[in-house]
Coordinates of C-alpha atoms in Angstrom, one line a residue:
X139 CA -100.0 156.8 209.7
X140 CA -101.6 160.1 209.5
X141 CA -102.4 160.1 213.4
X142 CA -99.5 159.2 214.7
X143 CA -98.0 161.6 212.9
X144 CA -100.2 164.3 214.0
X145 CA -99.5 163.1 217.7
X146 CA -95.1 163.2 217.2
X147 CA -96.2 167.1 215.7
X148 CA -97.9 167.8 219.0
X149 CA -95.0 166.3 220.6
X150 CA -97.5 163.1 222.1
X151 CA -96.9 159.9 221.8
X152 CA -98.4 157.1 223.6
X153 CA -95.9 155.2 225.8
X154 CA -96.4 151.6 225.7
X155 CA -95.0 147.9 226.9
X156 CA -91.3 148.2 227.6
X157 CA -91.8 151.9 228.1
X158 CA -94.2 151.8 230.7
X159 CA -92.6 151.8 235.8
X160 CA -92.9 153.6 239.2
X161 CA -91.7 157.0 239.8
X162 CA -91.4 158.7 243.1
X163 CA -92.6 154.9 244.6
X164 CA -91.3 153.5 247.6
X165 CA -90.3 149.5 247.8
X166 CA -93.5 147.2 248.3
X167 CA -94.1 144.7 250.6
X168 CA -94.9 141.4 249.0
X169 CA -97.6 140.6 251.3
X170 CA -99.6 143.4 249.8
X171 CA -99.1 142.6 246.3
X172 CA -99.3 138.8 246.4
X173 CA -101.6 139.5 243.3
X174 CA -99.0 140.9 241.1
X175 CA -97.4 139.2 237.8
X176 CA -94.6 139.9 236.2
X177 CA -94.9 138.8 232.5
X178 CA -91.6 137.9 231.0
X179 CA -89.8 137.0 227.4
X180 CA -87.1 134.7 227.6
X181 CA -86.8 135.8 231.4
X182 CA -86.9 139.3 231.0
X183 CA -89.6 141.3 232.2
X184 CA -91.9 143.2 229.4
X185 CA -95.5 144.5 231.7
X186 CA -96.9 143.9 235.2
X187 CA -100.0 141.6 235.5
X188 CA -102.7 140.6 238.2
X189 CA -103.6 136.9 238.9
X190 CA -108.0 136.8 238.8
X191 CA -107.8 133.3 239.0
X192 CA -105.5 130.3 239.8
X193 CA -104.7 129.1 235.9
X194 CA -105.8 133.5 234.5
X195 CA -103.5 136.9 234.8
X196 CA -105.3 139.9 233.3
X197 CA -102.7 142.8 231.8
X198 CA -102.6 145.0 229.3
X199 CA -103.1 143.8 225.5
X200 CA -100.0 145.7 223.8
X201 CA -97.6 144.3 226.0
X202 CA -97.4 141.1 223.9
X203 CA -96.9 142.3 220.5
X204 CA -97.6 139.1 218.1
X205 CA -94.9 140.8 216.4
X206 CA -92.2 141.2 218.5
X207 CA -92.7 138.4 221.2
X208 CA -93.8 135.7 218.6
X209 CA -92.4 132.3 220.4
X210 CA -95.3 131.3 222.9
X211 CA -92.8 129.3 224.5
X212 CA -90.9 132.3 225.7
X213 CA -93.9 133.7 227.2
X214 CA -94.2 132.7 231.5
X215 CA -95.3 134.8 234.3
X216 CA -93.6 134.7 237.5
X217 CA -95.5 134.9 240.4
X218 CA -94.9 135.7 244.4
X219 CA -91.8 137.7 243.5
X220 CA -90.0 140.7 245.1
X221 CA -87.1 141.2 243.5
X222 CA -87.5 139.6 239.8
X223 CA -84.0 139.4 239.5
X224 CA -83.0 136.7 242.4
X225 CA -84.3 133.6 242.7
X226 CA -86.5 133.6 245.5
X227 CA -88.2 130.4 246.8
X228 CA -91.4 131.8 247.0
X229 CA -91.8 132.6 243.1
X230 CA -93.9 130.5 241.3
X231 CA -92.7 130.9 237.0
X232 CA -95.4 129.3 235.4
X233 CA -95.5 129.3 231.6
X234 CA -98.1 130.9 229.6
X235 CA -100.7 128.5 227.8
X236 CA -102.5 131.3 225.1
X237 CA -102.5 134.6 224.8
X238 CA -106.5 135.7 224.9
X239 CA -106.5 139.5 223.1
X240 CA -109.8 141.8 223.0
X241 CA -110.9 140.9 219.9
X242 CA -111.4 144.9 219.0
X243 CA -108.0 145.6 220.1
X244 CA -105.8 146.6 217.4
X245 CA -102.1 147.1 218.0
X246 CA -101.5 150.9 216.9
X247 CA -100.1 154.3 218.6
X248 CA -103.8 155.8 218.0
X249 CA -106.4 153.6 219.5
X250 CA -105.8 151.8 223.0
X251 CA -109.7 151.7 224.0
X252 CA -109.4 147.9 224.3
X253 CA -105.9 147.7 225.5
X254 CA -106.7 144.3 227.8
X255 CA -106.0 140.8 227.5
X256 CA -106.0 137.3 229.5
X257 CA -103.3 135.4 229.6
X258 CA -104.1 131.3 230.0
X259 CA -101.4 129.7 232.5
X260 CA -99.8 126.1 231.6
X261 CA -100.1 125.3 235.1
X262 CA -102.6 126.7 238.3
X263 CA -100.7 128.9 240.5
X264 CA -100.4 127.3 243.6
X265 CA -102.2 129.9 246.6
X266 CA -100.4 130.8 249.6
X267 CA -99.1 133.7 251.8
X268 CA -97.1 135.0 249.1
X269 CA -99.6 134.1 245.7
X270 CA -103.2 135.3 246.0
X271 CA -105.9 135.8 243.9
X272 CA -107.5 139.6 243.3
X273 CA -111.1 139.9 243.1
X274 CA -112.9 141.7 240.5
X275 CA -115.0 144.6 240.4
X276 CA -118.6 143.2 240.9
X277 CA -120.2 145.6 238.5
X278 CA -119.8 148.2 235.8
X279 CA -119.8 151.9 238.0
X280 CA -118.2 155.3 237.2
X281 CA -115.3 155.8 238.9
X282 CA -115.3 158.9 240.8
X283 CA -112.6 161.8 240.6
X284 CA -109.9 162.1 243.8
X285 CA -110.2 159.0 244.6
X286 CA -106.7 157.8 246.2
X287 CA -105.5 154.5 244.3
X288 CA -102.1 152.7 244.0
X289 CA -99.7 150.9 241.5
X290 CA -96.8 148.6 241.3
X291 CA -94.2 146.8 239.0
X292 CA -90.9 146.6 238.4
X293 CA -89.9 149.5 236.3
X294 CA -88.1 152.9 236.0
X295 CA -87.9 154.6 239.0
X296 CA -86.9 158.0 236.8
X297 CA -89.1 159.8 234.3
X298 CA -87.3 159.2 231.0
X299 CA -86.4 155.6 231.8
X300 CA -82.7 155.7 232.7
X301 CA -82.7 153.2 235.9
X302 CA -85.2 150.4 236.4
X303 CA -86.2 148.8 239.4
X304 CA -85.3 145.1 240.4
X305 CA -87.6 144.9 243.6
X306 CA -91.0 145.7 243.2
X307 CA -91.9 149.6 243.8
X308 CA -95.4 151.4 244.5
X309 CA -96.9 154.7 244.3
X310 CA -100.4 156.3 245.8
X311 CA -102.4 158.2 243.0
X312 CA -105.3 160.4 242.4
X313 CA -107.9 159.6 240.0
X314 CA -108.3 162.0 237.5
X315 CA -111.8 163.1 236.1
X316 CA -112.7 161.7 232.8
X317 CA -113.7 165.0 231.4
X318 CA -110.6 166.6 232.1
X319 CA -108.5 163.3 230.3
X320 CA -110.7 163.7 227.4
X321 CA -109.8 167.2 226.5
X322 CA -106.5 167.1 227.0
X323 CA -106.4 163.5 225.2
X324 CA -109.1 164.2 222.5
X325 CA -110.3 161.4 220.7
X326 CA -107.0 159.0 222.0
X327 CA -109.4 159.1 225.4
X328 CA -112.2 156.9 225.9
X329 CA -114.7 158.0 228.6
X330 CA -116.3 154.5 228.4
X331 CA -113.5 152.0 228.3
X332 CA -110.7 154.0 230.3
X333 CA -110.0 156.3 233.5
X334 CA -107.0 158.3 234.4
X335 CA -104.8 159.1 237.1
X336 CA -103.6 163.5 237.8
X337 CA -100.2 163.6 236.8
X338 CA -98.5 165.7 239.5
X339 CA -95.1 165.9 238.0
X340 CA -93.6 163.7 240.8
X341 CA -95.4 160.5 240.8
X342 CA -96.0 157.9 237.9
X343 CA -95.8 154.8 236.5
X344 CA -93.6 154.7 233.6
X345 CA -90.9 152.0 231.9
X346 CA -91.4 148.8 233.0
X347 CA -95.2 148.6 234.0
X348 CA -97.6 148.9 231.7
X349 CA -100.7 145.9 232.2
X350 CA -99.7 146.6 236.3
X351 CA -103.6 146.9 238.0
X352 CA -104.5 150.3 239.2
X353 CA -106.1 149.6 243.0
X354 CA -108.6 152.2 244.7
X355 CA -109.9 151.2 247.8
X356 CA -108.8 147.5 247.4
X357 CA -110.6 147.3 244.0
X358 CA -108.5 147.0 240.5
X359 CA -110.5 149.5 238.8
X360 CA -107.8 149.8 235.7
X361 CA -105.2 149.0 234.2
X362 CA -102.2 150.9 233.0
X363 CA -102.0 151.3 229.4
X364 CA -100.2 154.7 228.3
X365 CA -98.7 157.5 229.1
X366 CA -97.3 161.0 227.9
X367 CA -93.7 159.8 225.8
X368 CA -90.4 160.5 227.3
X369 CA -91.4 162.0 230.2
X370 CA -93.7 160.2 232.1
X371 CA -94.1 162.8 234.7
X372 CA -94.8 165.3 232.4
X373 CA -97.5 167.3 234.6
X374 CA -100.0 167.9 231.3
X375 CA -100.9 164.9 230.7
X376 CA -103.2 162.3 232.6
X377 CA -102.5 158.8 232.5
X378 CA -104.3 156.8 231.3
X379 CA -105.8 152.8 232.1
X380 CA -108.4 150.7 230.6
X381 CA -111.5 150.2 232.4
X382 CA -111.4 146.8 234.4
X383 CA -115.0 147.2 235.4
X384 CA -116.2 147.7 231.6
X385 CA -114.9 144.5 230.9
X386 CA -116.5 142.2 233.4
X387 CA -119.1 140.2 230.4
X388 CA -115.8 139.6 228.5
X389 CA -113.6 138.4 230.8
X390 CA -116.3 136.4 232.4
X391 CA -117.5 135.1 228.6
X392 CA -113.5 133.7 229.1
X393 CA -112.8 132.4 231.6
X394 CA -116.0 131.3 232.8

């Protein structure tokens, strides 16, 4: 792969599925993040997730890898969680139906500009004061730069990965102007399909988290797709989420 080699000789690479938390977070309280999914393989957590509708969770398209996480019946979200690593009575695992990929997306370390996917649930999510449903955006807008936004999941809570996170963590961000993610991204950067976050050096998401909703103002406006490689803080480097807004005719097309 020419490009991918081009991005290890600039010392880039983008940071995907497993490789993908919070850093400089705090723990979350559940009641805030009733939306939240984690999506697991075998019972092991791969990406964060956001329930749009009872029996749909929207997350990130690389985080399933046909490849890798080929056994559908593996493949559950878990729902109503705070610490993914306890059995809590409020969780709701719910097993995943079909995996529903943007059909442009193409699983590669050079082209993430449709990085989104719907997963269909077995069974509806049952709605209560731990499970909610997130809106969506009502329309396709640009995204305005400084804009304070937040994230959660489950993952590393240091920048190269070392120690993960079993309860759920968040973080307050800055949105990023598209402009300044496209020059210092170059072509990797769609200023249709994606926004970014500044990358202060302190604060991040990073292993763990990747297909985690980005939430400004309480509106998902992305979702978290990559980041700068084995140091997710690095302070060059935006990171980077696809678009939830641009995607409102497909996901609607969907799930109906």
């Amino acid at each position: 792969m020419v490009l991918y080699s081009f991005l290890l000789l600039l010392g880039i690479s983008l940071t995907d599925g497993m490789e993908s938390g919070i850093i400089g977070g705090k723990d979350a309280k559940l009641k805030s993040r009733r939306y939240m999914a984690s999506i697991q393989s075998d019972k092991n957590h791969i990406c964060g997730g956001m329930l749009i509708r009872e029996d749909y969770v929207l997350t990130a398209a690389h985080c399933l890898n046909n490849d890798v996480y080929s056994d559908q019946d593996l493949i559950e979200v878990v729902l109503g969680a705070l610490n993914i690593n306890k059995v809590e009575k409020n969780q709701q695992r719910i097993p995943v139906m079909k995996r529903i990929k943007h059909p442009k997306f193409k699983h590669n370390e050079t082209d993430y500009s449709y990085d989104i996917m719907l997963l269909k649930l077995k069974n509806k999510a049952k709605l209560n004061k731990f499970v909610k449903v997130m809106p969506l955006p009502k329309k396709n807008r640009k995204t305005p730069a400084n804009v304070k936004c937040s994230i959660a999941g489950w993952g590393s809570k240091s920048p190269k990965g070392e120690k993960a996170s079993d309860v759920i963590q968040e973080v307050k961000l800055k949105l990023q102007d598209n402009s300044k993610c496209k020059e210092m991204w170059q072509h990797y950067f769609n200023t249709e399909t994606m926004i970014c976050s500044v990358s202060d050096g302190k604060h991040a998401f990073c292993k763990g988290d990747s297909g985690s909703p980005l939430i400004c103002n309480t509106i998902p406006q992305g979702i978290a797709s990559y980041t700068f490689d084995g140091n997710c803080t690095n302070a060059v480097y935006p990171q980077v989420y696809v678009k939830i807004s641009y995607f409102l005719p497909w996901i609607k097309n969907i799930i109906g």
